[in-house]
PDB file of C-alpha atoms in Angstrom:
ATOM      1  CA  UNK A   1      88.486 202.535 139.386  1.00 62.00           C
ATOM      2  CA  UNK A   2      88.794 203.490 135.823  1.00 71.00           C
ATOM      3  CA  UNK A   3      86.115 203.921 133.451  1.00 93.00           C
ATOM      4  CA  UNK A   4      83.961 207.240 132.281  1.00 96.00           C
ATOM      5  CA  UNK A   5      82.114 210.023 134.306  1.00 96.00           C
ATOM      6  CA  UNK A   6      79.469 211.637 132.397  1.00 96.00           C
ATOM      7  CA  UNK A   7      77.572 214.454 134.056  1.00 94.00           C
ATOM      8  CA  UNK A   8      75.397 216.451 134.875  1.00 95.00           C
ATOM      9  CA  UNK A   9      72.900 213.537 135.630  1.00 94.00           C
ATOM     10  CA  UNK A  10      69.886 215.316 134.437  1.00 95.00           C
ATOM     11  CA  UNK A  11      70.177 218.408 132.653  1.00 94.00           C
ATOM     12  CA  UNK A  12      67.531 221.097 131.497  1.00 92.00           C
ATOM     13  CA  UNK A  13      67.421 223.100 128.418  1.00 90.00           C
ATOM     14  CA  UNK A  14      66.063 226.837 127.929  1.00 89.00           C
ATOM     15  CA  UNK A  15      64.546 228.212 124.609  1.00 84.00           C
ATOM     16  CA  UNK A  16      67.595 229.183 122.369  1.00 86.00           C
ATOM     17  CA  UNK A  17      70.475 228.278 124.947  1.00 92.00           C
ATOM     18  CA  UNK A  18      73.113 226.149 124.424  1.00 95.00           C
ATOM     19  CA  UNK A  19      73.786 223.932 127.376  1.00 95.00           C
ATOM     20  CA  UNK A  20      77.262 221.508 127.601  1.00 96.00           C
ATOM     21  CA  UNK A  21      77.471 217.783 128.936  1.00 97.00           C
ATOM     22  CA  UNK A  22      80.971 216.506 130.251  1.00 97.00           C
ATOM     23  CA  UNK A  23      82.416 213.012 129.608  1.00 98.00           C
ATOM     24  CA  UNK A  24      86.119 212.232 130.906  1.00 97.00           C
ATOM     25  CA  UNK A  25      87.270 209.060 130.815  1.00 97.00           C
ATOM     26  CA  UNK A  26      90.353 207.579 132.654  1.00 96.00           C
ATOM     27  CA  UNK A  27      91.096 204.729 130.109  1.00 95.00           C
ATOM     28  CA  UNK A  28      93.287 205.916 128.598  1.00 94.00           C
ATOM     29  CA  UNK A  29      91.287 205.205 125.770  1.00 94.00           C
ATOM     30  CA  UNK A  30      92.228 207.031 122.293  1.00 93.00           C
ATOM     31  CA  UNK A  31      88.104 206.903 121.257  1.00 94.00           C
ATOM     32  CA  UNK A  32      85.924 208.881 122.255  1.00 96.00           C
ATOM     33  CA  UNK A  33      81.939 208.632 121.549  1.00 96.00           C
ATOM     34  CA  UNK A  34      78.984 210.561 121.468  1.00 98.00           C
ATOM     35  CA  UNK A  35      75.704 208.582 121.205  1.00 97.00           C
ATOM     36  CA  UNK A  36      72.029 209.999 121.343  1.00 97.00           C
ATOM     37  CA  UNK A  37      68.831 207.960 122.469  1.00 95.00           C
ATOM     38  CA  UNK A  38      65.474 209.006 121.965  1.00 94.00           C
ATOM     39  CA  UNK A  39      62.692 206.329 124.282  1.00 87.00           C
ATOM     40  CA  UNK A  40      61.919 202.903 122.835  1.00 82.00           C
ATOM     41  CA  UNK A  41      64.733 203.585 119.959  1.00 85.00           C
ATOM     42  CA  UNK A  42      68.228 202.602 119.446  1.00 89.00           C
ATOM     43  CA  UNK A  43      71.608 205.056 119.776  1.00 93.00           C
ATOM     44  CA  UNK A  44      72.871 206.976 117.152  1.00 94.00           C
ATOM     45  CA  UNK A  45      75.996 208.093 116.503  1.00 94.00           C
ATOM     46  CA  UNK A  46      76.363 212.204 117.031  1.00 97.00           C
ATOM     47  CA  UNK A  47      80.209 212.256 117.227  1.00 97.00           C
ATOM     48  CA  UNK A  48      83.114 210.437 117.423  1.00 96.00           C
ATOM     49  CA  UNK A  49      86.850 211.052 118.282  1.00 96.00           C
ATOM     50  CA  UNK A  50      90.337 208.835 117.171  1.00 93.00           C
ATOM     51  CA  UNK A  51      92.273 211.442 118.840  1.00 94.00           C
ATOM     52  CA  UNK A  52      93.185 214.309 120.457  1.00 96.00           C
ATOM     53  CA  UNK A  53      92.414 218.048 118.126  1.00 96.00           C
ATOM     54  CA  UNK A  54      90.168 215.712 115.910  1.00 95.00           C
ATOM     55  CA  UNK A  55      86.780 214.346 115.597  1.00 96.00           C
ATOM     56  CA  UNK A  56      84.216 212.713 112.642  1.00 95.00           C
ATOM     57  CA  UNK A  57      80.284 213.597 111.994  1.00 96.00           C
ATOM     58  CA  UNK A  58      78.085 210.441 112.718  1.00 94.00           C
ATOM     59  CA  UNK A  59      75.389 210.041 111.700  1.00 92.00           C
ATOM     60  CA  UNK A  60      72.805 212.935 113.117  1.00 95.00           C
ATOM     61  CA  UNK A  61      75.564 216.045 114.427  1.00 97.00           C
ATOM     62  CA  UNK A  62      73.739 218.554 112.677  1.00 96.00           C
ATOM     63  CA  UNK A  63      72.904 220.863 115.662  1.00 96.00           C
ATOM     64  CA  UNK A  64      76.198 219.126 117.593  1.00 98.00           C
ATOM     65  CA  UNK A  65      79.415 220.386 118.216  1.00 98.00           C
ATOM     66  CA  UNK A  66      82.268 219.066 120.131  1.00 98.00           C
ATOM     67  CA  UNK A  67      85.870 219.074 121.463  1.00 98.00           C
ATOM     68  CA  UNK A  68      89.061 217.156 121.868  1.00 98.00           C
ATOM     69  CA  UNK A  69      91.383 218.970 123.401  1.00 97.00           C
ATOM     70  CA  UNK A  70      93.027 216.355 125.805  1.00 97.00           C
ATOM     71  CA  UNK A  71      92.568 212.810 125.486  1.00 97.00           C
ATOM     72  CA  UNK A  72      90.422 212.236 128.894  1.00 97.00           C
ATOM     73  CA  UNK A  73      87.954 214.538 127.783  1.00 98.00           C
ATOM     74  CA  UNK A  74      84.840 214.817 125.099  1.00 98.00           C
ATOM     75  CA  UNK A  75      82.594 217.764 125.663  1.00 98.00           C
ATOM     76  CA  UNK A  76      79.582 217.530 124.004  1.00 98.00           C
ATOM     77  CA  UNK A  77      78.080 221.242 123.479  1.00 97.00           C
ATOM     78  CA  UNK A  78      73.732 220.737 122.493  1.00 96.00           C
ATOM     79  CA  UNK A  79      73.590 224.420 120.805  1.00 95.00           C
ATOM     80  CA  UNK A  80      70.138 225.954 119.724  1.00 91.00           C
ATOM     81  CA  UNK A  81      69.846 224.929 116.504  1.00 90.00           C
ATOM     82  CA  UNK A  82      69.376 221.736 118.178  1.00 91.00           C
ATOM     83  CA  UNK A  83      65.654 221.910 118.440  1.00 89.00           C
ATOM     84  CA  UNK A  84      64.320 218.357 119.442  1.00 92.00           C
ATOM     85  CA  UNK A  85      66.650 218.233 122.279  1.00 94.00           C
ATOM     86  CA  UNK A  86      64.696 216.094 124.170  1.00 95.00           C
ATOM     87  CA  UNK A  87      66.528 212.176 124.860  1.00 96.00           C
ATOM     88  CA  UNK A  88      69.141 210.306 127.090  1.00 96.00           C
ATOM     89  CA  UNK A  89      72.847 211.044 125.727  1.00 97.00           C
ATOM     90  CA  UNK A  90      75.749 208.533 125.981  1.00 97.00           C
ATOM     91  CA  UNK A  91      79.381 209.041 125.841  1.00 97.00           C
ATOM     92  CA  UNK A  92      81.687 205.835 125.226  1.00 96.00           C
ATOM     93  CA  UNK A  93      85.540 204.940 125.181  1.00 95.00           C
ATOM     94  CA  UNK A  94      87.319 202.088 123.385  1.00 92.00           C
ATOM     95  CA  UNK A  95      90.793 201.004 121.908  1.00 86.00           C
ATOM     96  CA  UNK A  96      91.026 200.112 118.634  1.00 78.00           C
ATOM     97  CA  UNK A  97      89.226 196.780 117.504  1.00 77.00           C
ATOM     98  CA  UNK A  98      88.138 196.322 121.502  1.00 83.00           C
ATOM     99  CA  UNK A  99      84.446 197.176 123.189  1.00 87.00           C
ATOM    100  CA  UNK A 100      82.743 200.422 124.160  1.00 90.00           C
ATOM    101  CA  UNK A 101      82.615 201.465 128.287  1.00 93.00           C
ATOM    102  CA  UNK A 102      80.139 202.864 128.535  1.00 95.00           C
ATOM    103  CA  UNK A 103      78.915 205.779 130.800  1.00 96.00           C
ATOM    104  CA  UNK A 104      75.526 206.133 133.026  1.00 95.00           C
ATOM    105  CA  UNK A 105      74.128 208.782 131.062  1.00 96.00           C
ATOM    106  CA  UNK A 106      73.283 212.525 130.820  1.00 96.00           C
ATOM    107  CA  UNK A 107      69.393 213.040 130.693  1.00 96.00           C
ATOM    108  CA  UNK A 108      68.887 216.308 128.254  1.00 95.00           C
ATOM    109  CA  UNK A 109      65.455 218.046 128.686  1.00 94.00           C
ATOM    110  CA  UNK A 110      63.907 221.171 127.573  1.00 88.00           C
ATOM    111  CA  UNK A 111      62.241 222.998 129.411  1.00 83.00           C
TER     112      UNK A 111
ATOM    113  CA  UNK B   1      77.856 204.022 105.053  1.00 52.00           C
ATOM    114  CA  UNK B   2      76.130 201.509 107.607  1.00 65.00           C
ATOM    115  CA  UNK B   3      72.859 199.405 107.758  1.00 87.00           C
ATOM    116  CA  UNK B   4      71.982 197.754 110.521  1.00 93.00           C
ATOM    117  CA  UNK B   5      69.161 195.418 110.936  1.00 95.00           C
ATOM    118  CA  UNK B   6      67.012 194.073 113.955  1.00 96.00           C
ATOM    119  CA  UNK B   7      63.429 192.780 114.804  1.00 96.00           C
ATOM    120  CA  UNK B   8      61.856 195.675 116.745  1.00 95.00           C
ATOM    121  CA  UNK B   9      60.600 192.929 119.797  1.00 96.00           C
ATOM    122  CA  UNK B  10      60.037 189.655 120.714  1.00 97.00           C
ATOM    123  CA  UNK B  11      58.104 188.083 123.051  1.00 97.00           C
ATOM    124  CA  UNK B  12      59.369 184.365 125.049  1.00 96.00           C
ATOM    125  CA  UNK B  13      58.981 182.400 127.817  1.00 97.00           C
ATOM    126  CA  UNK B  14      60.503 181.706 131.392  1.00 97.00           C
ATOM    127  CA  UNK B  15      63.416 178.852 130.300  1.00 97.00           C
ATOM    128  CA  UNK B  16      63.026 178.830 126.557  1.00 97.00           C
ATOM    129  CA  UNK B  17      65.811 180.159 124.142  1.00 97.00           C
ATOM    130  CA  UNK B  18      65.467 183.014 121.694  1.00 98.00           C
ATOM    131  CA  UNK B  19      67.135 184.171 118.876  1.00 98.00           C
ATOM    132  CA  UNK B  20      67.769 187.628 117.685  1.00 98.00           C
ATOM    133  CA  UNK B  21      69.069 188.428 114.475  1.00 98.00           C
ATOM    134  CA  UNK B  22      70.803 191.118 112.748  1.00 97.00           C
ATOM    135  CA  UNK B  23      71.891 191.891 108.739  1.00 96.00           C
ATOM    136  CA  UNK B  24      73.618 194.503 108.809  1.00 94.00           C
ATOM    137  CA  UNK B  25      75.373 196.550 105.048  1.00 89.00           C
ATOM    138  CA  UNK B  26      78.832 198.054 105.870  1.00 80.00           C
ATOM    139  CA  UNK B  27      81.759 199.592 103.738  1.00 75.00           C
ATOM    140  CA  UNK B  28      84.395 196.760 105.124  1.00 75.00           C
ATOM    141  CA  UNK B  29      84.088 195.090 108.038  1.00 76.00           C
ATOM    142  CA  UNK B  30      85.613 195.781 111.740  1.00 76.00           C
ATOM    143  CA  UNK B  31      83.943 193.244 114.355  1.00 88.00           C
ATOM    144  CA  UNK B  32      80.330 193.216 115.314  1.00 93.00           C
ATOM    145  CA  UNK B  33      79.180 194.067 118.498  1.00 94.00           C
ATOM    146  CA  UNK B  34      76.162 192.222 120.387  1.00 96.00           C
ATOM    147  CA  UNK B  35      75.274 194.542 123.940  1.00 96.00           C
ATOM    148  CA  UNK B  36      72.319 194.614 126.601  1.00 97.00           C
ATOM    149  CA  UNK B  37      70.380 197.875 127.839  1.00 95.00           C
ATOM    150  CA  UNK B  38      68.049 197.617 130.726  1.00 94.00           C
ATOM    151  CA  UNK B  39      65.608 200.725 130.521  1.00 89.00           C
ATOM    152  CA  UNK B  40      67.278 203.848 131.836  1.00 87.00           C
ATOM    153  CA  UNK B  41      71.078 202.696 132.030  1.00 91.00           C
ATOM    154  CA  UNK B  42      73.708 202.973 129.813  1.00 92.00           C
ATOM    155  CA  UNK B  43      74.135 199.907 127.889  1.00 94.00           C
ATOM    156  CA  UNK B  44      76.448 196.554 129.119  1.00 94.00           C
ATOM    157  CA  UNK B  45      79.017 194.063 126.693  1.00 94.00           C
ATOM    158  CA  UNK B  46      77.828 191.174 125.051  1.00 96.00           C
ATOM    159  CA  UNK B  47      80.195 190.235 122.717  1.00 94.00           C
ATOM    160  CA  UNK B  48      82.860 191.142 119.975  1.00 92.00           C
ATOM    161  CA  UNK B  49      82.482 188.951 116.896  1.00 93.00           C
ATOM    162  CA  UNK B  50      85.586 189.483 114.153  1.00 90.00           C
ATOM    163  CA  UNK B  51      85.570 186.349 112.729  1.00 92.00           C
ATOM    164  CA  UNK B  52      82.285 183.178 111.195  1.00 95.00           C
ATOM    165  CA  UNK B  53      81.317 181.104 113.930  1.00 96.00           C
ATOM    166  CA  UNK B  54      79.332 180.727 117.176  1.00 96.00           C
ATOM    167  CA  UNK B  55      81.115 182.028 119.945  1.00 94.00           C
ATOM    168  CA  UNK B  56      79.112 180.750 123.201  1.00 94.00           C
ATOM    169  CA  UNK B  57      79.271 182.775 126.829  1.00 90.00           C
ATOM    170  CA  UNK B  58      77.199 180.823 129.575  1.00 94.00           C
ATOM    171  CA  UNK B  59      73.665 181.534 128.005  1.00 96.00           C
ATOM    172  CA  UNK B  60      74.857 183.286 125.893  1.00 96.00           C
ATOM    173  CA  UNK B  61      76.267 182.533 122.479  1.00 97.00           C
ATOM    174  CA  UNK B  62      76.327 185.272 119.204  1.00 97.00           C
ATOM    175  CA  UNK B  63      77.239 183.671 115.500  1.00 97.00           C
ATOM    176  CA  UNK B  64      78.908 185.835 112.756  1.00 96.00           C
ATOM    177  CA  UNK B  65      78.407 185.273 109.170  1.00 95.00           C
ATOM    178  CA  UNK B  66      80.880 187.817 107.489  1.00 92.00           C
ATOM    179  CA  UNK B  67      79.927 186.082 103.688  1.00 92.00           C
ATOM    180  CA  UNK B  68      75.920 186.749 104.379  1.00 94.00           C
ATOM    181  CA  UNK B  69      76.249 190.161 106.815  1.00 93.00           C
ATOM    182  CA  UNK B  70      74.319 188.475 109.866  1.00 95.00           C
ATOM    183  CA  UNK B  71      74.418 187.371 112.864  1.00 97.00           C
ATOM    184  CA  UNK B  72      72.631 186.238 115.941  1.00 98.00           C
ATOM    185  CA  UNK B  73      72.307 186.379 119.863  1.00 98.00           C
ATOM    186  CA  UNK B  74      71.316 183.179 121.417  1.00 98.00           C
ATOM    187  CA  UNK B  75      69.745 183.500 124.603  1.00 97.00           C
ATOM    188  CA  UNK B  76      68.834 180.300 126.580  1.00 97.00           C
ATOM    189  CA  UNK B  77      67.232 179.296 129.597  1.00 97.00           C
ATOM    190  CA  UNK B  78      65.251 182.550 129.606  1.00 98.00           C
ATOM    191  CA  UNK B  79      65.849 184.282 132.909  1.00 97.00           C
ATOM    192  CA  UNK B  80      62.959 187.757 134.555  1.00 97.00           C
ATOM    193  CA  UNK B  81      66.693 189.815 134.410  1.00 96.00           C
ATOM    194  CA  UNK B  82      66.864 189.191 130.674  1.00 97.00           C
ATOM    195  CA  UNK B  83      63.751 191.397 129.452  1.00 97.00           C
ATOM    196  CA  UNK B  84      65.667 193.592 127.960  1.00 97.00           C
ATOM    197  CA  UNK B  85      66.923 195.816 124.484  1.00 96.00           C
ATOM    198  CA  UNK B  86      69.469 193.601 122.824  1.00 97.00           C
ATOM    199  CA  UNK B  87      71.592 196.343 120.597  1.00 96.00           C
ATOM    200  CA  UNK B  88      73.777 195.096 117.393  1.00 95.00           C
ATOM    201  CA  UNK B  89      76.664 196.953 116.252  1.00 94.00           C
ATOM    202  CA  UNK B  90      78.783 196.933 113.102  1.00 91.00           C
ATOM    203  CA  UNK B  91      82.123 198.972 112.503  1.00 82.00           C
ATOM    204  CA  UNK B  92      83.773 199.361 108.573  1.00 75.00           C
ATOM    205  CA  UNK B  93      87.057 198.312 108.622  1.00 69.00           C
ATOM    206  CA  UNK B  94      89.646 201.122 108.772  1.00 70.00           C
ATOM    207  CA  UNK B  95      87.534 203.586 110.814  1.00 74.00           C
ATOM    208  CA  UNK B  96      87.053 204.065 114.239  1.00 81.00           C
ATOM    209  CA  UNK B  97      83.037 204.779 113.732  1.00 85.00           C
ATOM    210  CA  UNK B  98      80.687 202.404 115.674  1.00 87.00           C
ATOM    211  CA  UNK B  99      76.909 202.343 114.580  1.00 89.00           C
ATOM    212  CA  UNK B 100      73.976 200.269 116.382  1.00 92.00           C
ATOM    213  CA  UNK B 101      70.597 198.847 114.868  1.00 93.00           C
ATOM    214  CA  UNK B 102      67.233 200.125 116.280  1.00 93.00           C
ATOM    215  CA  UNK B 103      67.607 197.438 119.203  1.00 95.00           C
ATOM    216  CA  UNK B 104      65.961 194.453 120.084  1.00 97.00           C
ATOM    217  CA  UNK B 105      63.371 194.299 122.919  1.00 96.00           C
ATOM    218  CA  UNK B 106      63.181 191.203 124.373  1.00 97.00           C
ATOM    219  CA  UNK B 107      59.777 190.636 126.753  1.00 97.00           C
ATOM    220  CA  UNK B 108      60.212 187.195 129.137  1.00 97.00           C
ATOM    221  CA  UNK B 109      57.320 186.159 131.123  1.00 96.00           C
ATOM    222  CA  UNK B 110      56.703 183.554 133.630  1.00 94.00           C
TER     223      UNK B 110
END
């Protein structure tokens, strides 16, 4: 079945540590997205990409980095510069003008 | 940039109707989406409006006025399972960027 797979479901980060969240899609979508969601809040755009080897900053990119080396993969690294990383992270993909398909999310917490 | 506003919370009774408004300001316009999200889960797609007017899908309808930068989601015959957060999202023309409003939490009471 086609879809988006995020892993891990739960992730813990220590002080000063970088962690990477995985996102893989087999829908052959060009565009991929990362959103952050804090409790009781909406989704805030971190980064997005519409083609391999290219990506753009969203509204809250500071403290995060991404790569798009393959069409199906868009990993997100939460760096030590992100001082408040605890949140629910959602990856999504879509074709131009079509709806977003979401992964099941990763809950990141700080130890 | 994009500025998207939605009410924070709404409460309604089972069987009633609720209308969730969304106003937006964006540089160009490339469609408006509505999503439903239950706590701890990923959002699920409800509707996509590109042209002005009302689109109906069963108990849910969505309306768009591009000239007013305004949309609403209408939920009819409310059921307890409709208690969720409803998110409005807008994309600017010529850009893949898609930004969401803060969401409206709807609570359905018996």
